[in-house]
Amino acid sequence: MSEFSINDVGVKVGLEIHQQLATNKKLFCNCIPIDTEEYSIKFQRKLRAAKSELGEYDPAALFEKSKSKSIVYYANPDSSCLVEQDEEPPHELDEDAKRISLIIASALKSEIFSEIYPMRKTVVDGSNTTGFQRTMLISQGGNFEVEGTKIGIQSICLEEDAAKNLGDKGIIRKFGLERLGIPLVEIATDPFEVEPKHIKKIALALGRILRSTKQVKRGLGSIRQDVNVSIKEGGVVIEVKGVQQLDQLEKVVEYEAKRQQGLLEISKELEKRNWIHDKEKDRKDITELFAKCKSKIIQSAIKKQQKIFAISFNNMDGIFGYTPYEGIRLGKEIAELVRFFGIGGVFHSDELPNYGVEKIDIENLKEFLKIDEKDAFLILAATEEKIHIVIDQIISRIEFIKNNGIPIDTRLATMNGETKFLRPRPGAARMYPETDIPPVIISNEELEKAKKNIPKSWNESLLDLQKKYGLNPQLSEQIFDSRYIELFEKIVEKIKINPTFVASILCSSITNLERSGLNSKLLKNKDIEKSFQLLDSGDIAKESIEIIFESIMAGKSQSTEDAVKNASIEAVKESDVDEIIKKIVENNQEIIKNQKERAVGPLMGIAMKELRGKASGELVNNLLLKNIKMKLENFD
Ligand SMILES: [Zn+2]
């Protein structure tokens, strides 16, 4: 095993950012883009193997169909109509979406086309009811600067967002239609060569340009980034989807570059072996032979009436476990592939005996397969109709790696910063013209208007925040990048309250509560606003804000009013607080005698237990100090 160094492989990275636009309706209908999880409509479709109008089949579509999923769509009439259900043709293009996308293209100095042609892009996973996504190439070229380096823009598209995946259950996959058709811009950068630790900065800079328009959506899921990774000798660009957090970018790119370089090493190793797969002889049903095998996985497969199959590989001993770099193995590639077909796993000869498969099982198997020490084998279980499809896929993947190197996949970023197989990359047949919508003309007037509306740069926006609200540089950056910037401005314009206090509650308090596992989605803007209003009118203490948010985010209260009632945190009058403190001072005379004025520390703890959320810490502290002093005078 060699040490992997990313600087040796010439990694190139391209970013693809998908940003939802903050419009009042969807791209091709009048539905309002709202987040709902209540559905009153439900309908089912089979996945179609999409044949494009040019008459070619898409490899990704065929592949997806081989998994034979049924798709169930859930809809709410408030957020979707017959257009999303594919029962009605699309309406006219949303003017706001068009206008915002032109501003973004202008801000990135991208060349906008005077005529824009709506296209259909084949989508194979069921996330569009039509089987395609509508997309329009708005502009090409352009650039933006990050710390003195120019990053090129390849293209900017305006397109429909896909339906929201609600999860798979057996052969059923569920989608919610509320997100389908929300306008988004897709910005693809040119590939750039950069140290992995700088990728995050570039993605962040691009995101900030978009947010500067103040016309894009904020919050979880409103911006998604894919990253394209290639290495100098690999010859292919691998698209990695679904990088959730910018912090993950560096790790994902490093892992993917290592995997690609590792596959080249595995390819060289495969080339040395004299292996050819014989479809008749090299795959055998071993269900009976393994009927008594002690492996739990094998036994549970047999119970489910599945077939156990073994595939033999001549002259391939050691190849599945061969590890050119840490964590990179052919066995892992194969395991990812079979998992994609809903198969739990696959055993390979380099890891056996193990998992309940014993030495005697292996000896019997080798005899049955007529193979010896220099050969390898795989064991897997699946239903009878599925097993040959899966085996064919395994064989063609290994053949591809042997003959060509890196398979051209679309991959998915994992939570721990690796990438896993998602599906084969779609072929060129993927795009064809959308005949339901006429070409969109961009007038000179619209172009001029877009140029005039190019937003201030991020730096200028931050300076504005600092000047206008007296925020420090760090807090102005935090609030600008957060999803609460518009709400922040609304609150401090309306309510006379310290902007720094509002910003830090919106940035850090909510984030802290999220980190402790609470759900910020439950906390609506109107409740945040209401809480600050109550503080302004003296109905609650500063400390109560967090208690209210906590109660709502934990699902214990439905609204601010509800939370105030539940946590009994109405502010206590100052005279009542004074009464409570007097009592505490009376009950703790010993501490005061011993510690004099320093007794305020321990007594503060006792007082706040009783008064948390009902009176501010500052008030309690002042009253304690006053009463302790009075007590000390009485002692003398
Ligand atoms: Zn609609």
XYZ file of C-alpha atoms and ligand atoms in Angstrom:
637
model
C 0.000 0.000 0.000
C 1.365 3.428 -0.912
C 0.896 6.744 0.822
C -1.418 8.936 -1.239
C -0.403 12.518 -1.938
C -2.935 14.668 -3.733
C -0.233 17.022 -4.997
C 1.167 14.249 -7.193
C -1.950 13.476 -9.230
C -2.806 16.870 -10.760
C -6.358 17.103 -9.494
C -8.785 19.435 -11.249
C -12.043 20.547 -9.715
C -15.177 22.112 -11.150
C -18.073 23.327 -9.044
C -21.745 23.142 -9.917
C -23.914 25.248 -7.658
C -27.691 24.931 -7.600
C -29.394 27.881 -5.985
C -33.162 28.266 -5.529
C -34.502 31.702 -6.421
C -36.785 33.610 -4.062
C -39.747 34.071 -6.409
C -43.431 34.157 -5.505
C -44.322 31.335 -7.832
C -42.823 28.360 -9.588
C -40.977 28.467 -12.900
C -43.817 27.258 -15.146
C -46.991 27.510 -13.046
C -48.615 29.732 -10.432
C -48.069 27.492 -7.430
C -46.497 29.038 -4.372
C -43.222 27.399 -3.357
C -43.974 26.527 0.268
C -42.645 23.731 2.405
C -45.469 21.400 3.361
C -45.424 17.941 4.689
C -49.182 17.500 4.627
C -50.363 15.708 1.515
C -53.927 15.107 0.387
C -53.153 13.755 -3.090
C -51.267 10.563 -3.877
C -50.617 8.908 -7.233
C -48.345 6.243 -8.628
C -46.149 5.940 -11.730
C -43.767 3.340 -13.064
C -40.279 4.475 -13.978
C -39.984 4.857 -17.726
C -36.877 3.916 -19.633
C -36.519 7.278 -21.238
C -36.015 7.133 -24.962
C -35.188 10.627 -26.090
C -36.873 12.079 -29.142
C -33.693 11.452 -31.068
C -34.415 7.756 -30.622
C -31.531 6.808 -28.368
C -31.725 5.122 -25.033
C -29.948 6.687 -22.125
C -27.618 4.266 -20.289
C -28.460 5.771 -16.917
C -32.162 5.418 -17.653
C -31.800 1.776 -18.609
C -29.722 1.151 -15.547
C -32.239 2.810 -13.252
C -35.066 0.848 -14.837
C -33.272 -2.407 -14.146
C -33.908 -1.658 -10.489
C -37.679 -1.683 -11.271
C -38.939 0.885 -8.790
C -42.496 2.111 -8.476
C -42.783 5.794 -7.754
C -45.449 7.266 -5.490
C -45.954 11.029 -5.579
C -47.496 12.985 -2.722
C -48.962 16.411 -3.384
C -50.590 19.291 -1.562
C -52.903 21.515 -3.672
C -51.447 24.600 -1.912
C -47.999 23.980 -3.345
C -48.624 22.031 -6.555
C -51.159 21.785 -9.383
C -51.828 19.751 -12.526
C -48.585 21.029 -14.107
C -46.472 19.259 -11.478
C -48.622 16.160 -11.924
C -47.893 16.250 -15.668
C -51.626 16.459 -16.408
C -51.407 19.971 -17.855
C -48.773 21.632 -20.096
C -46.402 24.168 -18.515
C -47.543 27.815 -18.345
C -45.411 30.809 -19.304
C -41.959 31.308 -17.845
C -41.996 33.188 -14.523
C -40.794 36.752 -15.182
C -39.168 37.130 -11.760
C -37.092 34.014 -12.218
C -35.963 35.249 -15.620
C -35.092 38.699 -14.219
C -33.115 37.318 -11.231
C -31.194 34.848 -13.376
C -30.168 37.709 -15.701
C -28.889 39.717 -12.710
C -26.841 36.740 -11.514
C -25.419 36.158 -15.002
C -24.509 39.853 -15.257
C -22.861 39.843 -11.821
C -20.681 36.944 -13.017
C -19.843 38.780 -16.277
C -21.359 35.925 -18.228
C -22.404 36.356 -21.885
C -26.221 36.249 -22.002
C -27.919 34.785 -25.098
C -30.514 36.887 -26.896
C -32.692 33.825 -27.493
C -33.072 31.068 -24.953
C -34.316 27.607 -25.851
C -36.095 25.556 -23.201
C -34.796 21.991 -23.233
C -35.795 18.727 -21.579
C -33.115 16.944 -19.623
C -33.789 13.259 -19.011
C -34.169 12.477 -15.322
C -34.134 8.830 -14.442
C -34.665 8.531 -10.726
C -38.341 9.509 -10.660
C -37.733 12.953 -9.174
C -39.712 14.524 -12.045
C -43.223 13.330 -12.859
C -42.552 13.889 -16.564
C -39.304 11.913 -16.683
C -37.418 15.083 -17.600
C -36.378 18.406 -16.112
C -36.906 21.675 -17.981
C -33.739 23.693 -18.298
C -32.600 26.777 -20.197
C -29.048 27.789 -20.979
C -29.025 31.499 -20.080
C -25.396 32.411 -20.595
C -21.868 31.176 -21.152
C -18.446 32.317 -19.984
C -17.675 34.875 -17.300
C -15.673 34.826 -14.111
C -15.398 35.918 -10.504
C -12.409 36.623 -8.319
C -11.376 34.913 -5.117
C -8.393 36.439 -3.343
C -6.861 37.617 -6.593
C -7.464 34.401 -8.553
C -9.966 34.416 -11.412
C -12.343 31.452 -11.500
C -13.980 30.963 -14.894
C -17.695 30.351 -15.403
C -18.674 27.698 -17.920
C -22.427 28.163 -18.082
C -25.466 29.378 -16.213
C -28.819 27.640 -16.573
C -32.267 28.485 -15.280
C -34.153 25.315 -14.438
C -36.833 23.573 -12.406
C -36.018 22.024 -9.085
C -36.847 18.337 -8.675
C -39.405 16.735 -6.376
C -38.323 16.070 -2.815
C -37.253 12.499 -2.090
C -39.238 11.219 0.873
C -37.362 7.904 1.016
C -37.475 4.364 -0.373
C -39.500 1.510 1.034
C -38.847 -1.800 -0.708
C -39.583 -1.308 -4.386
C -41.517 1.905 -3.698
C -39.865 5.288 -3.823
C -41.736 8.323 -2.496
C -41.543 11.945 -3.625
C -43.269 15.145 -2.452
C -44.253 17.601 -5.197
C -43.930 20.862 -3.225
C -40.351 21.449 -4.392
C -40.885 20.354 -7.998
C -40.768 23.354 -10.356
C -39.207 25.881 -7.965
C -36.884 28.023 -10.107
C -33.195 27.538 -9.583
C -30.026 28.640 -11.294
C -27.309 26.126 -11.987
C -23.857 27.678 -12.222
C -20.983 25.550 -13.482
C -17.421 26.790 -13.124
C -14.557 25.948 -15.436
C -12.323 23.233 -14.014
C -9.586 24.786 -11.892
C -6.398 23.506 -10.343
C -6.189 24.500 -6.721
C -5.116 23.156 -3.363
C -8.089 21.290 -1.877
C -8.199 23.556 1.170
C -9.029 26.530 -1.089
C -12.061 24.916 -2.717
C -14.305 25.888 0.170
C -13.332 29.545 -0.208
C -14.246 29.466 -3.877
C -17.626 27.861 -3.239
C -18.276 30.308 -0.415
C -17.395 33.295 -2.615
C -19.792 32.144 -5.319
C -22.555 31.578 -2.769
C -22.003 35.089 -1.430
C -22.326 36.668 -4.860
C -25.691 34.929 -5.169
C -26.844 35.967 -1.699
C -25.810 39.571 -2.377
C -28.718 39.819 -4.827
C -31.040 39.272 -1.837
C -33.320 37.445 -4.270
C -32.267 33.882 -3.602
C -33.649 31.444 -1.045
C -31.835 30.806 2.184
C -31.710 27.916 4.543
C -31.343 24.174 4.435
C -31.647 22.706 0.938
C -31.904 26.072 -0.842
C -28.340 25.798 -2.171
C -26.742 22.510 -3.218
C -23.319 21.906 -4.635
C -21.967 19.186 -6.850
C -18.271 18.888 -7.531
C -16.551 17.487 -10.609
C -13.222 15.822 -9.965
C -10.595 14.617 -12.411
C -6.939 13.653 -12.182
C -4.288 14.200 -14.799
C -3.906 10.599 -15.905
C -7.507 9.531 -15.331
C -8.981 10.942 -18.526
C -12.504 11.193 -17.066
C -14.451 13.741 -15.067
C -16.442 12.262 -12.198
C -19.469 14.152 -10.980
C -20.023 13.970 -7.216
C -23.472 15.066 -6.124
C -24.924 16.210 -2.851
C -22.043 17.757 -0.940
C -24.066 18.940 2.051
C -21.599 21.263 3.695
C -18.800 23.393 2.338
C -16.523 21.963 5.035
C -16.861 18.580 3.328
C -15.605 19.747 -0.069
C -11.908 19.319 0.698
C -12.326 15.795 2.079
C -14.600 14.686 -0.759
C -12.184 15.942 -3.423
C -9.235 14.273 -1.714
C -11.046 10.960 -1.385
C -12.279 11.020 -4.973
C -8.809 11.857 -6.354
C -7.361 8.996 -4.297
C -10.055 6.616 -5.529
C -9.402 7.542 -9.151
C -5.639 7.126 -8.814
C -6.253 3.858 -6.958
C -8.480 2.573 -9.768
C -5.674 3.247 -12.260
C -3.392 1.099 -10.085
C -6.057 -1.625 -9.865
C -6.475 -1.416 -13.650
C -2.741 -2.054 -14.143
C -2.967 -5.027 -11.794
C -5.983 -6.413 -13.691
C -4.187 -6.047 -17.002
C -1.464 -8.351 -15.760
C -3.979 -11.130 -15.109
C -5.178 -13.437 -17.818
C -8.908 -13.211 -17.087
C -11.891 -13.502 -19.392
C -15.418 -14.035 -18.092
C -17.361 -16.975 -19.547
C -21.056 -16.291 -19.094
C -21.967 -20.006 -19.182
C -19.262 -21.503 -17.013
C -18.193 -18.814 -14.576
C -21.437 -18.221 -12.686
C -23.127 -20.988 -10.741
C -26.162 -21.402 -8.515
C -24.820 -22.574 -5.152
C -28.065 -22.294 -3.165
C -28.098 -26.046 -2.486
C -24.366 -26.324 -1.890
C -24.601 -23.554 0.741
C -27.873 -24.765 2.297
C -26.048 -25.593 5.517
C -23.583 -22.691 5.531
C -23.571 -20.984 8.936
C -23.451 -17.424 7.604
C -26.468 -15.484 8.863
C -26.581 -13.458 5.665
C -26.709 -16.600 3.513
C -29.340 -18.212 5.730
C -31.591 -15.162 5.743
C -31.323 -14.985 1.934
C -32.339 -18.631 1.636
C -35.287 -18.012 3.952
C -36.397 -15.191 1.635
C -36.360 -17.667 -1.294
C -33.393 -15.889 -2.845
C -30.730 -17.560 -4.980
C -27.122 -17.774 -3.852
C -24.700 -17.432 -6.755
C -20.942 -17.723 -7.039
C -18.895 -16.126 -9.801
C -15.437 -17.513 -10.481
C -12.529 -15.408 -11.742
C -9.587 -17.215 -13.305
C -6.132 -16.020 -12.257
C -7.577 -13.252 -10.099
C -6.511 -14.329 -6.607
C -5.828 -11.286 -4.384
C -7.382 -8.774 -6.770
C -10.511 -7.964 -4.759
C -8.574 -7.237 -1.590
C -5.703 -5.421 -3.319
C -5.397 -2.004 -1.628
C -3.263 0.474 -3.598
C -4.194 3.213 -1.094
C -5.917 3.088 2.231
C -9.618 2.374 1.830
C -9.462 1.824 -1.935
C -10.239 -1.721 -3.103
C -11.975 -3.401 -6.029
C -14.026 -5.305 -3.456
C -15.397 -2.005 -2.133
C -16.308 -0.788 -5.642
C -18.232 -4.002 -6.253
C -19.951 -3.816 -2.863
C -21.168 -0.268 -3.662
C -22.497 -1.416 -7.003
C -24.521 -4.341 -5.606
C -25.863 -2.185 -2.780
C -27.259 0.109 -5.445
C -29.450 -2.827 -6.543
C -30.725 -3.242 -3.007
C -28.486 -6.210 -2.270
C -27.002 -6.199 1.209
C -23.502 -7.163 0.216
C -21.140 -9.469 -1.564
C -18.434 -11.798 -0.212
C -15.135 -12.003 -2.083
C -12.513 -14.726 -1.809
C -9.848 -12.410 -0.362
C -11.904 -11.817 2.794
C -12.972 -15.409 3.452
C -13.248 -17.422 5.653
C -15.246 -14.864 7.621
C -18.846 -13.767 8.326
C -19.863 -17.357 9.150
C -18.533 -18.744 5.854
C -16.123 -21.469 6.989
C -13.044 -23.118 5.537
C -14.993 -26.239 4.635
C -17.573 -24.164 2.720
C -14.769 -22.617 0.711
C -13.145 -25.981 -0.058
C -16.495 -27.373 -1.246
C -17.104 -24.259 -3.288
C -13.712 -24.391 -5.015
C -14.263 -27.993 -5.946
C -17.739 -27.196 -7.260
C -16.453 -24.243 -9.288
C -13.379 -26.206 -10.402
C -10.993 -23.425 -9.375
C -7.747 -23.379 -7.401
C -5.396 -21.138 -5.374
C -4.653 -18.661 -8.154
C -8.331 -17.996 -8.819
C -10.850 -15.748 -7.081
C -14.611 -15.815 -6.561
C -17.542 -13.678 -5.435
C -20.641 -14.864 -3.585
C -23.893 -12.929 -3.611
C -27.592 -13.463 -3.019
C -30.568 -11.961 -4.826
C -33.942 -12.867 -6.250
C -33.908 -15.079 -9.321
C -35.001 -12.337 -11.734
C -32.446 -9.884 -10.402
C -29.333 -11.978 -9.956
C -28.153 -12.133 -13.578
C -28.688 -8.412 -14.105
C -26.488 -7.716 -11.089
C -23.803 -10.215 -12.114
C -23.715 -8.720 -15.621
C -23.193 -5.294 -14.082
C -20.360 -6.554 -11.872
C -18.601 -8.213 -14.797
C -18.955 -5.243 -17.113
C -17.624 -2.947 -14.393
C -14.525 -5.066 -13.786
C -13.978 -5.386 -17.554
C -14.264 -1.630 -17.883
C -11.715 -1.003 -15.136
C -9.369 -3.525 -16.758
C -9.651 -2.088 -20.262
C -10.324 1.608 -19.682
C -9.487 2.545 -16.101
C -11.963 4.695 -14.191
C -15.667 3.944 -14.793
C -17.669 7.043 -15.699
C -20.123 7.257 -12.800
C -22.224 9.826 -11.163
C -21.329 9.547 -7.483
C -22.776 10.731 -4.194
C -20.876 12.384 -1.346
C -21.229 10.481 1.928
C -21.499 11.963 5.414
C -17.918 10.980 6.262
C -16.461 12.731 3.229
C -16.122 9.774 0.844
C -18.000 9.191 -2.402
C -20.170 6.250 -3.390
C -21.648 4.932 -6.595
C -24.957 6.612 -7.503
C -25.518 5.570 -11.144
C -23.708 5.480 -14.489
C -23.297 8.918 -15.996
C -26.055 9.701 -18.459
C -25.118 9.684 -22.141
C -25.274 12.509 -24.653
C -28.831 11.571 -25.501
C -29.904 13.251 -22.321
C -31.038 16.645 -23.704
C -33.723 17.357 -26.257
C -35.908 20.359 -27.119
C -38.951 21.260 -24.994
C -41.743 21.648 -27.536
C -44.399 22.971 -25.121
C -42.641 26.288 -24.530
C -41.637 28.806 -27.225
C -38.081 30.223 -27.241
C -37.575 33.019 -24.714
C -36.379 36.344 -26.111
C -34.101 38.545 -24.002
C -34.473 42.208 -24.982
C -31.720 44.824 -24.789
C -33.832 46.621 -22.210
C -33.826 43.564 -19.973
C -30.077 43.227 -20.365
C -29.511 46.891 -19.412
C -31.796 46.553 -16.413
C -29.960 43.460 -15.211
C -26.611 45.242 -15.460
C -27.967 48.190 -13.460
C -29.156 45.806 -10.765
C -25.874 44.009 -10.206
C -25.708 43.818 -6.406
C -23.049 45.361 -4.228
C -20.090 43.131 -3.579
C -20.006 41.040 -0.459
C -17.439 43.350 1.153
C -19.555 46.419 0.506
C -22.624 44.677 1.909
C -20.715 43.837 5.100
C -19.523 47.425 5.495
C -23.137 48.556 5.091
C -24.236 46.262 7.910
C -21.451 47.541 10.138
C -22.225 51.198 9.431
C -25.987 50.955 9.595
C -26.363 48.725 12.658
C -23.041 49.036 14.476
C -22.293 45.314 14.168
C -18.699 44.156 14.499
C -17.048 42.650 11.385
C -17.389 39.043 12.552
C -21.057 39.314 13.441
C -21.897 41.162 10.230
C -20.293 38.303 8.275
C -22.209 35.701 10.270
C -25.570 37.387 9.902
C -25.006 38.066 6.192
C -24.212 34.408 5.503
C -27.085 33.168 7.637
C -30.590 32.488 6.427
C -31.863 35.204 8.793
C -30.399 38.325 7.154
C -33.755 39.550 5.784
C -35.517 38.792 9.066
C -32.756 40.567 10.993
C -33.198 43.739 8.947
C -36.966 43.553 9.318
C -36.755 43.180 13.102
C -34.270 45.978 13.737
C -36.144 48.350 11.400
C -39.404 47.739 13.240
C -38.427 47.194 16.856
C -36.162 49.419 18.937
C -33.770 46.793 20.141
C -29.994 46.459 20.087
C -29.050 45.093 16.621
C -25.981 43.312 17.986
C -28.188 41.448 20.463
C -30.661 40.454 17.721
C -27.885 39.333 15.357
C -26.130 37.219 17.946
C -29.384 35.519 18.988
C -30.161 34.754 15.323
C -26.633 33.511 14.592
C -25.369 31.735 17.662
C -28.327 30.888 19.921
C -30.327 29.152 17.210
C -27.228 27.327 15.934
C -26.427 26.135 19.458
C -29.930 24.789 19.909
C -29.655 23.039 16.524
C -26.391 21.458 17.609
C -28.065 20.050 20.678
C -30.404 18.207 18.310
C -33.406 20.546 18.156
C -35.243 21.356 14.925
C -34.963 24.963 13.714
C -37.558 24.282 11.016
C -40.226 24.387 13.720
C -39.219 27.932 14.605
C -41.112 30.227 12.238
C -40.044 33.781 11.405
C -43.225 35.218 12.870
C -42.465 33.604 16.223
C -38.934 34.976 16.242
C -40.309 38.427 15.491
C -43.017 38.097 18.150
C -40.408 37.135 20.775
C -38.412 40.296 20.152
C -41.631 42.348 20.306
C -42.428 40.888 23.741
C -38.931 41.750 24.884
C -39.294 45.305 23.593
C -42.582 45.825 25.427
C -41.082 44.499 28.670
C -43.327 41.424 28.809
C -40.387 39.046 28.910
C -36.750 39.218 29.959
C -33.785 38.921 27.591
C -33.022 35.449 28.859
C -36.505 34.244 27.914
C -35.841 34.489 24.182
C -33.693 31.388 24.221
C -36.153 29.523 26.453
C -38.957 30.310 24.003
C -36.895 29.155 20.993
C -35.866 26.006 22.823
C -39.462 25.155 23.674
C -40.636 25.666 20.065
C -37.664 23.886 18.473
C -38.169 20.922 20.796
C -41.762 20.665 19.573
C -43.117 21.392 23.055
C -44.807 24.640 22.017
C -46.559 25.669 18.808
C -45.908 29.408 18.988
C -44.247 32.133 21.013
C -47.444 32.768 23.016
C -47.710 29.057 23.637
C -44.090 28.873 24.805
C -44.515 31.837 27.162
C -47.493 30.065 28.751
C -45.851 26.627 28.892
C -42.630 27.797 30.447
C -44.434 30.318 32.692
C -41.938 32.974 31.792
C -43.983 36.125 31.970
C -41.742 38.799 33.364
C -42.046 39.329 37.094
C -42.408 42.907 38.313
C -39.262 44.445 39.765
C -40.837 44.790 43.209
C -41.744 41.085 43.172
C -38.204 40.163 42.163
C -36.946 42.246 45.050
C -39.234 40.316 47.430
C -37.911 36.969 46.199
C -34.310 38.158 46.574
C -34.893 39.472 50.066
C -36.121 36.015 51.057
C -33.026 34.359 49.535
C -30.766 36.764 51.423
C -32.608 35.978 54.680
C -32.237 32.250 54.140
C -28.532 32.405 53.391
C -27.110 34.661 56.075
C -24.249 32.271 56.835
C -22.822 32.547 53.336
C -23.043 36.333 53.505
C -21.312 36.442 56.871
C -18.455 34.309 55.536
C -18.020 35.644 52.048
C -19.227 39.224 52.437
C -19.971 40.805 49.025
C -18.560 37.834 47.204
C -21.649 35.943 48.344
C -23.339 37.374 45.258
C -21.783 34.501 43.231
C -23.370 31.529 45.033
C -26.621 33.415 45.709
C -26.921 34.324 42.030
C -27.097 30.616 41.241
C -29.880 30.096 43.773
C -31.793 33.163 42.581
C -31.580 32.331 38.880
C -32.934 28.853 39.502
C -36.110 30.523 40.622
C -36.079 33.504 38.287
C -34.632 32.191 35.042
C -36.623 33.663 32.215
C -38.700 35.829 34.516
C -36.175 38.551 35.225
C -32.937 39.540 33.546
C -29.657 38.371 35.047
C -28.588 41.988 35.259
C -31.584 42.975 37.399
C -31.186 39.965 39.693
C -27.498 40.733 40.112
C -28.147 44.385 40.988
C -30.881 43.557 43.474
C -28.771 40.846 45.098
C -25.848 43.201 45.527
C -28.114 45.882 47.006
C -29.698 43.462 49.482
C -26.409 41.841 50.479
C -24.919 45.276 51.233
C -27.942 46.144 53.342
C -27.608 42.874 55.203
C -23.880 43.431 55.825
C -24.623 46.892 57.259
C -27.153 45.292 59.621
C -24.561 42.744 60.805
C -22.196 45.568 61.874
Zn -48.204 24.149 -10.115
